[in-house]
mmCIF file of C-alpha atoms and ligand atoms in Angstrom:
data_model
loop_
_atom_site.group_PDB
_atom_site.id
_atom_site.type_symbol
_atom_site.label_atom_id
_atom_site.label_comp_id
_atom_site.label_asym_id
_atom_site.label_seq_id
_atom_site.Cartn_x
_atom_site.Cartn_y
_atom_site.Cartn_z
ATOM 1 C CA MET A 1 -124.980 17.927 74.586
ATOM 2 C CA GLY A 2 -121.497 19.510 76.105
ATOM 3 C CA PRO A 3 -122.982 22.947 77.974
ATOM 4 C CA VAL A 4 -121.096 25.348 74.530
ATOM 5 C CA GLY A 5 -122.576 24.222 71.456
ATOM 6 C CA LEU A 6 -122.072 25.813 68.161
ATOM 7 C CA GLY A 7 -124.338 28.563 66.912
ATOM 8 C CA CYS A 8 -124.136 28.342 63.101
ATOM 9 C CA MET A 9 -125.652 31.434 62.107
ATOM 10 C CA GLY A 10 -123.125 33.623 61.472
ATOM 11 C CA LEU A 11 -121.438 31.703 59.396
ATOM 12 C CA SER A 12 -123.970 33.186 56.261
ATOM 13 C CA TRP A 13 -125.918 35.798 57.625
ATOM 14 C CA ALA A 14 -126.284 38.284 59.886
ATOM 15 C CA TYR A 15 -123.125 40.024 61.346
ATOM 16 C CA HIS A 16 -120.988 40.626 58.573
ATOM 17 C CA ASP A 17 -120.323 43.408 55.498
ATOM 18 C CA ALA A 18 -119.519 40.423 53.192
ATOM 19 C CA ALA A 19 -120.786 36.778 52.730
ATOM 20 C CA VAL A 20 -118.471 34.771 54.700
ATOM 21 C CA ASN A 21 -116.081 32.321 52.882
ATOM 22 C CA GLU A 22 -117.892 29.184 52.612
ATOM 23 C CA ALA A 23 -114.559 27.296 52.734
ATOM 24 C CA GLU A 24 -113.523 28.989 55.835
ATOM 25 C CA ALA A 25 -116.820 28.188 57.308
ATOM 26 C CA GLU A 26 -117.104 24.691 56.467
ATOM 27 C CA ALA A 27 -113.588 24.807 58.219
ATOM 28 C CA LEU A 28 -114.141 26.276 61.448
ATOM 29 C CA ILE A 29 -117.283 23.752 61.936
ATOM 30 C CA ARG A 30 -114.566 20.650 61.016
ATOM 31 C CA THR A 31 -112.521 22.548 63.743
ATOM 32 C CA ALA A 32 -115.553 22.422 65.813
ATOM 33 C CA ILE A 33 -116.051 18.967 65.566
ATOM 34 C CA ASP A 34 -112.470 18.100 66.410
ATOM 35 C CA ALA A 35 -113.021 20.147 69.505
ATOM 36 C CA GLY A 36 -115.195 18.045 70.786
ATOM 37 C CA VAL A 37 -118.424 20.377 70.012
ATOM 38 C CA ASP A 38 -121.648 18.425 69.806
ATOM 39 C CA HIS A 39 -124.313 20.601 69.446
ATOM 40 C CA PHE A 40 -124.596 22.339 66.171
ATOM 41 C CA ASP A 41 -127.565 25.254 65.971
ATOM 42 C CA THR A 42 -128.845 26.324 62.661
ATOM 43 C CA SER A 43 -132.437 26.926 60.964
ATOM 44 C CA ASP A 44 -134.071 27.362 57.957
ATOM 45 C CA ALA A 45 -133.907 31.380 58.138
ATOM 46 C CA TYR A 46 -130.514 31.387 58.373
ATOM 47 C CA GLY A 47 -129.199 32.681 55.399
ATOM 48 C CA HIS A 48 -132.182 31.266 53.385
ATOM 49 C CA GLY A 49 -131.339 27.543 53.457
ATOM 50 C CA SER A 50 -127.778 27.834 52.920
ATOM 51 C CA ASN A 51 -126.604 27.683 56.856
ATOM 52 C CA GLU A 52 -128.464 24.264 56.500
ATOM 53 C CA MET A 53 -126.446 23.304 53.570
ATOM 54 C CA LEU A 54 -123.175 24.530 55.409
ATOM 55 C CA LEU A 55 -123.932 22.362 58.258
ATOM 56 C CA GLY A 56 -124.547 19.283 56.378
ATOM 57 C CA ARG A 57 -121.794 19.569 54.271
ATOM 58 C CA ALA A 58 -119.744 19.885 56.972
ATOM 59 C CA LEU A 59 -121.054 16.532 59.136
ATOM 60 C CA ALA A 60 -121.144 14.716 55.939
ATOM 61 C CA ALA A 61 -117.381 15.551 55.576
ATOM 62 C CA SER A 62 -116.589 15.183 59.166
ATOM 63 C CA GLY A 63 -118.160 11.180 59.357
ATOM 64 C CA ARG A 64 -118.814 12.105 62.751
ATOM 65 C CA ARG A 65 -122.821 12.825 62.485
ATOM 66 C CA ASP A 66 -123.746 10.219 65.189
ATOM 67 C CA ARG A 67 -122.442 11.661 68.090
ATOM 68 C CA ILE A 68 -123.918 15.190 67.199
ATOM 69 C CA VAL A 69 -126.579 17.337 67.923
ATOM 70 C CA VAL A 70 -128.551 18.972 64.770
ATOM 71 C CA ALA A 71 -130.975 21.266 65.728
ATOM 72 C CA THR A 72 -132.526 23.581 63.144
ATOM 73 C CA LYS A 73 -135.493 25.315 63.145
ATOM 74 C CA VAL A 74 -139.030 26.156 61.284
ATOM 75 C CA GLY A 75 -141.684 28.875 60.822
ATOM 76 C CA LEU A 76 -139.977 32.131 59.623
ATOM 77 C CA VAL A 77 -140.594 32.416 56.016
ATOM 78 C CA GLY A 78 -139.054 35.690 53.868
ATOM 79 C CA GLY A 79 -135.975 37.006 54.372
ATOM 80 C CA GLU A 80 -134.855 37.332 50.981
ATOM 81 C CA GLY A 81 -132.944 39.648 49.019
ATOM 82 C CA ALA A 82 -133.181 43.360 50.505
ATOM 83 C CA THR A 83 -134.953 42.555 53.035
ATOM 84 C CA GLN A 84 -133.481 39.752 54.843
ATOM 85 C CA TYR A 85 -134.406 40.509 58.372
ATOM 86 C CA LYS A 86 -137.569 40.897 58.009
ATOM 87 C CA TYR A 87 -139.752 37.469 58.254
ATOM 88 C CA GLY A 88 -143.013 36.055 58.471
ATOM 89 C CA ARG A 89 -144.257 33.205 60.669
ATOM 90 C CA ASP A 90 -145.574 30.022 59.223
ATOM 91 C CA GLY A 91 -146.936 28.110 61.856
ATOM 92 C CA ARG A 92 -149.280 26.226 59.578
ATOM 93 C CA PRO A 93 -149.217 22.268 59.603
ATOM 94 C CA GLU A 94 -148.543 21.790 55.920
ATOM 95 C CA HIS A 95 -145.930 24.235 56.663
ATOM 96 C CA ILE A 96 -143.815 22.878 59.063
ATOM 97 C CA ARG A 97 -144.098 19.558 57.407
ATOM 98 C CA ALA A 98 -142.833 20.683 53.767
ATOM 99 C CA ALA A 99 -140.577 22.715 55.378
ATOM 100 C CA CYS A 100 -139.489 19.649 57.780
ATOM 101 C CA ASP A 101 -138.663 17.594 54.382
ATOM 102 C CA ALA A 102 -136.793 20.981 52.827
ATOM 103 C CA SER A 103 -134.418 21.142 56.186
ATOM 104 C CA LEU A 104 -133.802 16.991 55.832
ATOM 105 C CA GLN A 105 -133.016 17.386 52.480
ATOM 106 C CA ARG A 106 -130.654 20.464 52.578
ATOM 107 C CA LEU A 107 -128.612 18.931 56.225
ATOM 108 C CA GLY A 108 -128.685 15.716 54.161
ATOM 109 C CA LEU A 109 -129.792 14.023 56.644
ATOM 110 C CA ASP A 110 -132.465 11.649 57.557
ATOM 111 C CA THR A 111 -132.956 12.735 61.050
ATOM 112 C CA ILE A 112 -132.940 16.121 62.275
ATOM 113 C CA ASP A 113 -131.793 15.636 66.206
ATOM 114 C CA LEU A 114 -133.885 18.666 67.709
ATOM 115 C CA TYR A 115 -136.517 20.502 65.692
ATOM 116 C CA TYR A 116 -137.746 24.184 67.022
ATOM 117 C CA LEU A 117 -140.470 25.918 66.542
ATOM 118 C CA HIS A 118 -138.593 29.490 65.400
ATOM 119 C CA ARG A 119 -141.103 31.548 66.540
ATOM 120 C CA ILE A 120 -145.042 31.137 67.235
ATOM 121 C CA ASP A 121 -147.560 32.250 64.566
ATOM 122 C CA PRO A 122 -150.071 34.546 65.987
ATOM 123 C CA GLU A 123 -152.529 33.155 63.653
ATOM 124 C CA VAL A 124 -152.188 29.415 63.963
ATOM 125 C CA PRO A 125 -152.924 27.777 67.478
ATOM 126 C CA VAL A 126 -149.761 26.881 68.591
ATOM 127 C CA GLU A 127 -151.299 23.701 69.201
ATOM 128 C CA ASP A 128 -151.760 22.875 65.687
ATOM 129 C CA THR A 129 -148.091 23.729 65.065
ATOM 130 C CA TRP A 130 -146.600 21.768 67.844
ATOM 131 C CA SER A 131 -149.059 18.582 67.052
ATOM 132 C CA ALA A 132 -147.822 19.394 63.047
ATOM 133 C CA MET A 133 -144.061 19.288 64.736
ATOM 134 C CA ALA A 134 -144.826 15.885 67.065
ATOM 135 C CA GLY A 135 -146.369 14.009 64.026
ATOM 136 C CA LEU A 136 -142.918 14.211 61.994
ATOM 137 C CA VAL A 137 -141.572 12.647 65.685
ATOM 138 C CA ALA A 138 -144.097 9.621 64.843
ATOM 139 C CA ALA A 139 -142.747 9.736 61.214
ATOM 140 C CA GLY A 140 -138.865 9.671 62.276
ATOM 141 C CA LYS A 141 -138.080 12.889 60.778
ATOM 142 C CA VAL A 142 -137.049 14.134 64.315
ATOM 143 C CA ARG A 143 -136.338 13.068 67.547
ATOM 144 C CA TRP A 144 -137.171 15.978 70.254
ATOM 145 C CA LEU A 145 -139.091 19.248 69.885
ATOM 146 C CA GLY A 146 -137.938 22.534 70.529
ATOM 147 C CA ILE A 147 -139.154 25.884 70.405
ATOM 148 C CA SER A 148 -137.981 29.459 70.794
ATOM 149 C CA GLU A 149 -139.098 32.439 72.397
ATOM 150 C CA ALA A 150 -142.057 31.013 73.983
ATOM 151 C CA LYS A 151 -143.605 32.322 77.407
ATOM 152 C CA VAL A 152 -144.448 29.808 80.213
ATOM 153 C CA ALA A 153 -148.399 30.081 79.510
ATOM 154 C CA GLU A 154 -147.508 28.586 76.233
ATOM 155 C CA LEU A 155 -144.710 26.180 76.765
ATOM 156 C CA GLU A 156 -147.764 24.600 79.153
ATOM 157 C CA ARG A 157 -150.307 24.347 76.310
ATOM 158 C CA ILE A 158 -147.978 22.745 74.087
ATOM 159 C CA ARG A 159 -146.593 20.713 76.609
ATOM 160 C CA ARG A 160 -150.094 18.352 76.701
ATOM 161 C CA VAL A 161 -149.613 17.725 73.148
ATOM 162 C CA HIS A 162 -145.897 16.307 73.152
ATOM 163 C CA ALA A 163 -143.165 16.797 75.321
ATOM 164 C CA VAL A 164 -140.593 20.021 75.119
ATOM 165 C CA ALA A 165 -137.432 18.815 74.755
ATOM 166 C CA ALA A 166 -135.491 22.267 74.909
ATOM 167 C CA VAL A 167 -136.161 26.200 75.019
ATOM 168 C CA GLN A 168 -134.207 28.251 72.957
ATOM 169 C CA SER A 169 -134.430 31.985 73.969
ATOM 170 C CA GLU A 170 -132.029 34.971 74.341
ATOM 171 C CA LEU A 171 -130.083 35.329 77.176
ATOM 172 C CA SER A 172 -127.000 37.106 78.191
ATOM 173 C CA LEU A 173 -125.733 39.129 81.238
ATOM 174 C CA TRP A 174 -127.511 42.109 79.203
ATOM 175 C CA THR A 175 -130.629 40.174 77.965
ATOM 176 C CA ARG A 176 -132.223 38.275 81.011
ATOM 177 C CA ASP A 177 -135.872 38.301 80.646
ATOM 178 C CA TYR A 178 -136.348 34.554 80.546
ATOM 179 C CA LEU A 179 -134.296 34.313 83.849
ATOM 180 C CA GLY A 180 -137.469 34.270 86.414
ATOM 181 C CA ASP A 181 -139.810 32.163 84.805
ATOM 182 C CA VAL A 182 -138.966 30.163 81.485
ATOM 183 C CA VAL A 183 -135.260 29.074 82.745
ATOM 184 C CA PRO A 184 -137.301 27.553 86.038
ATOM 185 C CA TRP A 185 -139.881 26.173 84.196
ATOM 186 C CA CYS A 186 -137.450 23.914 81.509
ATOM 187 C CA GLU A 187 -135.414 22.699 84.447
ATOM 188 C CA ALA A 188 -138.942 21.773 86.231
ATOM 189 C CA ASN A 189 -139.860 20.233 83.200
ATOM 190 C CA GLY A 190 -137.356 18.242 82.482
ATOM 191 C CA ALA A 191 -135.869 20.388 79.384
ATOM 192 C CA SER A 192 -132.280 22.418 78.348
ATOM 193 C CA PHE A 193 -132.730 25.960 78.006
ATOM 194 C CA VAL A 194 -130.705 26.629 74.975
ATOM 195 C CA ALA A 195 -129.035 30.189 75.347
ATOM 196 C CA PHE A 196 -129.200 32.203 71.900
ATOM 197 C CA SER A 197 -127.210 35.123 71.600
ATOM 198 C CA PRO A 198 -125.002 34.499 75.231
ATOM 199 C CA LEU A 199 -122.371 36.756 74.046
ATOM 200 C CA GLY A 200 -125.258 39.489 72.993
ATOM 201 C CA ARG A 201 -124.180 39.733 69.715
ATOM 202 C CA GLY A 202 -120.630 40.470 70.047
ATOM 203 C CA PHE A 203 -121.260 43.095 72.335
ATOM 204 C CA LEU A 204 -120.023 41.522 75.690
ATOM 205 C CA THR A 205 -117.007 40.164 74.257
ATOM 206 C CA GLY A 206 -115.748 43.745 75.047
ATOM 207 C CA THR A 207 -114.729 44.206 70.999
ATOM 208 C CA ILE A 208 -117.640 46.759 70.096
ATOM 209 C CA GLN A 209 -116.317 50.074 71.039
ATOM 210 C CA VAL A 210 -117.998 53.590 70.837
ATOM 211 C CA GLY A 211 -118.523 54.822 67.431
ATOM 212 C CA ALA A 212 -118.781 51.262 65.984
ATOM 213 C CA GLN A 213 -120.386 51.635 62.927
ATOM 214 C CA PHE A 214 -122.692 48.996 61.199
ATOM 215 C CA SER A 215 -123.143 48.259 57.562
ATOM 216 C CA GLU A 216 -126.786 48.252 56.532
ATOM 217 C CA ALA A 217 -125.922 44.366 55.544
ATOM 218 C CA ASP A 218 -124.916 43.628 59.181
ATOM 219 C CA PHE A 219 -128.576 42.871 61.120
ATOM 220 C CA ARG A 220 -127.013 44.851 64.339
ATOM 221 C CA SER A 221 -127.856 48.126 62.322
ATOM 222 C CA THR A 222 -131.642 47.321 62.767
ATOM 223 C CA LEU A 223 -131.471 46.617 66.744
ATOM 224 C CA PRO A 224 -132.258 49.735 69.303
ATOM 225 C CA ARG A 225 -129.582 48.182 71.708
ATOM 226 C CA PHE A 226 -126.627 48.672 68.939
ATOM 227 C CA SER A 227 -127.494 52.450 68.092
ATOM 228 C CA ALA A 228 -124.612 54.656 68.463
ATOM 229 C CA GLU A 229 -126.321 56.474 72.006
ATOM 230 C CA ALA A 230 -126.628 53.014 73.133
ATOM 231 C CA VAL A 231 -123.300 51.615 72.202
ATOM 232 C CA ALA A 232 -121.778 53.913 74.150
ATOM 233 C CA ALA A 233 -124.515 54.209 77.268
ATOM 234 C CA ASN A 234 -124.116 50.090 77.332
ATOM 235 C CA GLN A 235 -119.930 50.650 77.345
ATOM 236 C CA LYS A 236 -120.379 50.229 81.503
ATOM 237 C CA ILE A 237 -122.121 46.556 81.224
ATOM 238 C CA VAL A 238 -118.524 46.037 79.348
ATOM 239 C CA ASP A 239 -116.427 47.312 81.594
ATOM 240 C CA ALA A 240 -118.177 45.414 84.860
ATOM 241 C CA VAL A 241 -117.400 42.591 82.714
ATOM 242 C CA ARG A 242 -113.997 43.152 81.992
ATOM 243 C CA ALA A 243 -113.303 43.706 84.995
ATOM 244 C CA VAL A 244 -114.121 40.502 86.223
ATOM 245 C CA ALA A 245 -112.285 38.637 83.301
ATOM 246 C CA GLU A 246 -109.000 40.750 84.179
ATOM 247 C CA ARG A 247 -108.933 39.729 87.590
ATOM 248 C CA LEU A 248 -109.459 36.085 86.401
ATOM 249 C CA GLY A 249 -106.970 36.400 83.839
ATOM 250 C CA ARG A 250 -110.016 35.281 81.518
ATOM 251 C CA THR A 251 -111.577 37.229 78.564
ATOM 252 C CA PRO A 252 -115.079 39.055 78.714
ATOM 253 C CA ALA A 253 -116.354 36.557 76.134
ATOM 254 C CA GLN A 254 -115.097 33.625 78.409
ATOM 255 C CA VAL A 255 -116.954 35.430 81.463
ATOM 256 C CA ALA A 256 -120.067 36.280 79.696
ATOM 257 C CA LEU A 257 -120.373 32.454 78.915
ATOM 258 C CA ALA A 258 -119.709 31.558 82.604
ATOM 259 C CA TRP A 259 -122.119 33.448 83.681
ATOM 260 C CA VAL A 260 -124.456 32.240 81.310
ATOM 261 C CA LEU A 261 -123.594 28.389 82.014
ATOM 262 C CA SER A 262 -124.161 29.247 85.747
ATOM 263 C CA ARG A 263 -127.719 30.135 85.661
ATOM 264 C CA GLY A 264 -128.070 25.996 85.925
ATOM 265 C CA GLU A 265 -126.851 22.701 85.023
ATOM 266 C CA HIS A 266 -129.464 22.397 82.439
ATOM 267 C CA VAL A 267 -128.455 25.670 80.880
ATOM 268 C CA LEU A 268 -126.643 25.252 77.750
ATOM 269 C CA ALA A 269 -124.835 28.318 75.117
ATOM 270 C CA ILE A 270 -124.709 28.205 71.559
ATOM 271 C CA PRO A 271 -121.981 31.283 70.423
ATOM 272 C CA GLY A 272 -121.449 32.109 67.264
ATOM 273 C CA THR A 273 -117.759 33.379 65.740
ATOM 274 C CA GLN A 274 -116.433 33.063 62.291
ATOM 275 C CA ARG A 275 -112.891 32.764 64.346
ATOM 276 C CA GLU A 276 -111.265 29.536 65.222
ATOM 277 C CA LYS A 277 -109.380 31.905 68.394
ATOM 278 C CA TYR A 278 -113.125 32.697 69.427
ATOM 279 C CA LEU A 279 -114.214 28.945 69.466
ATOM 280 C CA ARG A 280 -111.656 28.020 71.378
ATOM 281 C CA GLN A 281 -111.627 30.533 73.722
ATOM 282 C CA ASN A 282 -115.381 30.170 74.160
ATOM 283 C CA LEU A 283 -115.867 26.270 74.730
ATOM 284 C CA ALA A 284 -112.734 27.083 77.462
ATOM 285 C CA ALA A 285 -115.636 28.935 79.162
ATOM 286 C CA ALA A 286 -117.270 26.085 80.389
ATOM 287 C CA ASP A 287 -114.129 24.972 82.789
ATOM 288 C CA LEU A 288 -114.648 28.713 84.307
ATOM 289 C CA VAL A 289 -116.470 28.441 87.544
ATOM 290 C CA LEU A 290 -117.431 32.063 88.803
ATOM 291 C CA SER A 291 -116.965 32.853 92.751
ATOM 292 C CA PRO A 292 -119.983 34.160 94.887
ATOM 293 C CA GLN A 293 -118.475 37.859 94.497
ATOM 294 C CA ASP A 294 -117.653 37.207 90.718
ATOM 295 C CA LEU A 295 -121.289 36.567 90.062
ATOM 296 C CA GLU A 296 -122.688 39.152 92.456
ATOM 297 C CA GLU A 297 -120.513 42.092 90.622
ATOM 298 C CA LEU A 298 -121.891 40.568 87.558
ATOM 299 C CA ASP A 299 -125.309 40.422 88.595
ATOM 300 C CA ALA A 300 -125.017 43.980 89.180
ATOM 301 C CA VAL A 301 -124.370 45.356 85.860
ATOM 302 C CA PRO A 302 -127.019 48.013 84.754
ATOM 303 C CA ALA A 303 -129.752 47.318 82.171
ATOM 304 C CA PRO A 304 -128.731 47.834 79.190
ATOM 305 C CA VAL A 305 -129.764 50.901 77.028
ATOM 306 C CA GLY A 306 -131.945 50.138 73.965
ATOM 307 C CA GLY A 307 -134.603 47.181 73.175
ATOM 308 C CA ARG A 308 -133.599 43.342 71.845
ATOM 309 C CA TYR A 309 -135.587 44.279 68.686
HETATM 310 N N1 NAP B 401 -133.643 31.356 68.163
HETATM 311 C C1 NAP B 401 -133.320 32.554 67.932
HETATM 312 O O1 NAP B 401 -134.146 33.482 67.715
HETATM 313 C C2 NAP B 401 -132.294 32.771 67.362
HETATM 314 C C3 NAP B 401 -131.605 34.120 67.563
HETATM 315 C C4 NAP B 401 -130.293 34.843 66.709
HETATM 316 C C5 NAP B 401 -128.859 33.364 67.707
HETATM 317 N N2 NAP B 401 -129.569 32.483 67.764
HETATM 318 C C6 NAP B 401 -128.811 31.548 67.569
HETATM 319 O O2 NAP B 401 -127.525 31.516 68.489
HETATM 320 C C7 NAP B 401 -126.249 31.580 68.314
HETATM 321 C C8 NAP B 401 -125.577 32.554 68.529
HETATM 322 O O3 NAP B 401 -125.837 34.009 68.965
HETATM 323 P P1 NAP B 401 -125.240 35.098 67.806
HETATM 324 O O4 NAP B 401 -124.523 34.793 66.777
HETATM 325 O O5 NAP B 401 -126.450 35.917 67.386
HETATM 326 O O6 NAP B 401 -124.490 36.119 69.118
HETATM 327 P P2 NAP B 401 -123.167 35.599 70.202
HETATM 328 O O7 NAP B 401 -122.726 34.051 70.248
HETATM 329 O O8 NAP B 401 -123.956 36.383 70.941
HETATM 330 O O9 NAP B 401 -122.198 36.649 69.322
HETATM 331 C C9 NAP B 401 -121.828 36.618 68.085
HETATM 332 C C10 NAP B 401 -120.853 37.786 67.903
HETATM 333 O O10 NAP B 401 -119.548 37.456 69.257
HETATM 334 C C11 NAP B 401 -118.547 38.044 68.441
HETATM 335 N N3 NAP B 401 -117.525 36.437 69.519
HETATM 336 C C12 NAP B 401 -117.602 35.426 69.164
HETATM 337 N N4 NAP B 401 -117.219 34.568 70.447
HETATM 338 C C13 NAP B 401 -116.395 35.975 70.766
HETATM 339 C C14 NAP B 401 -114.761 35.903 71.440
HETATM 340 N N5 NAP B 401 -114.542 34.898 72.097
HETATM 341 N N6 NAP B 401 -114.524 36.980 71.475
HETATM 342 C C15 NAP B 401 -114.752 38.259 70.960
HETATM 343 N N7 NAP B 401 -115.811 37.751 69.928
HETATM 344 C C16 NAP B 401 -116.286 36.789 69.935
HETATM 345 C C17 NAP B 401 -118.697 36.792 66.700
HETATM 346 O O11 NAP B 401 -117.656 37.541 66.200
HETATM 347 P P3 NAP B 401 -116.984 36.503 65.000
HETATM 348 O O12 NAP B 401 -118.396 36.503 63.683
HETATM 349 O O13 NAP B 401 -116.074 37.607 63.922
HETATM 350 O O14 NAP B 401 -116.473 35.393 65.585
HETATM 351 C C18 NAP B 401 -120.277 37.281 66.605
HETATM 352 O O15 NAP B 401 -119.950 38.816 65.803
HETATM 353 C C19 NAP B 401 -126.446 32.161 66.549
HETATM 354 O O16 NAP B 401 -125.779 31.632 65.548
HETATM 355 C C20 NAP B 401 -128.153 31.062 66.036
HETATM 356 O O17 NAP B 401 -128.052 30.021 66.272
HETATM 357 C C21 NAP B 401 -130.447 31.755 68.095
#
């Protein structure tokens, strides 16, 4: 997989007031395929399945499914209507098996390349969930298994059941929680670390100013890090990113992505966007090598105000 994939979540759900135009979203995925993106990330939870259907349509129309890694997820349930951002967890083996079939159907595929457990269900031993997922590999429905937001102790438990091909967790200049343990664990165990929200849900791009308002439909309205006070306090982080970007003649988004990619050869980023301009900018970040001085400045940005969730 290339270092920069496309996170498809925001094409159906999450950061916008109105539903995204389906034809435009499909066109963006097609443009990404034409531009060489070989890794697309979705989930059965995004837009209640509609994001998988969108990706499936774009893949079918592209005729290039064979050279693309399709990643989707299982294990979050609910998230409908007015409670669209409130999810439960379901890691029961019977749910995993049924949900996989439903995802395959929505994607229009025979095989999912990378199937993640979206979150561990505290009511179900993770080995049981993982074993059901391993059964999907044995059945030829899935090629590789991944897990999102797992800790090292959990990774150690599941790797005894079946190999972990990828861990997908939040990693960016303002979210470094997994840098000290899970990122090195992945390297030592031959797994990719797939960084989600590598642009800090848009914040690190410098486009979210003091006083920004998020409508109720925008997921960020529910996140402490996007409260009015936090947005104001966290501008210090963006200022530091912008300073490096200006010096290099790049955009803050590119610097934020290059910092993520600098964390290891096995670290990949899946930024999301609805716009071709941003897509191309983000892909070009793969060529940006930050100097020791750039990295030192970026490593030193202050910790953010406000929790992730
Ligand atoms: N495993 C999990 O639990 C989990 C959780 C969250 C996300 N994810 C995955 O990670 C993917 C990416 O994360 P994310 O979408 O949350 O956040 P992100 O990639 O950090 O940020 C997306 C936001 O940044 C904006 N943006 C993108 N490129 C930009 C650029 N070059 N300049 C300025 N603004 C730019 C987008 O705006 P526009 O949309 O207006 O273009 C969008 O608002 C998701 O699509 C999803 O696949 C996984």
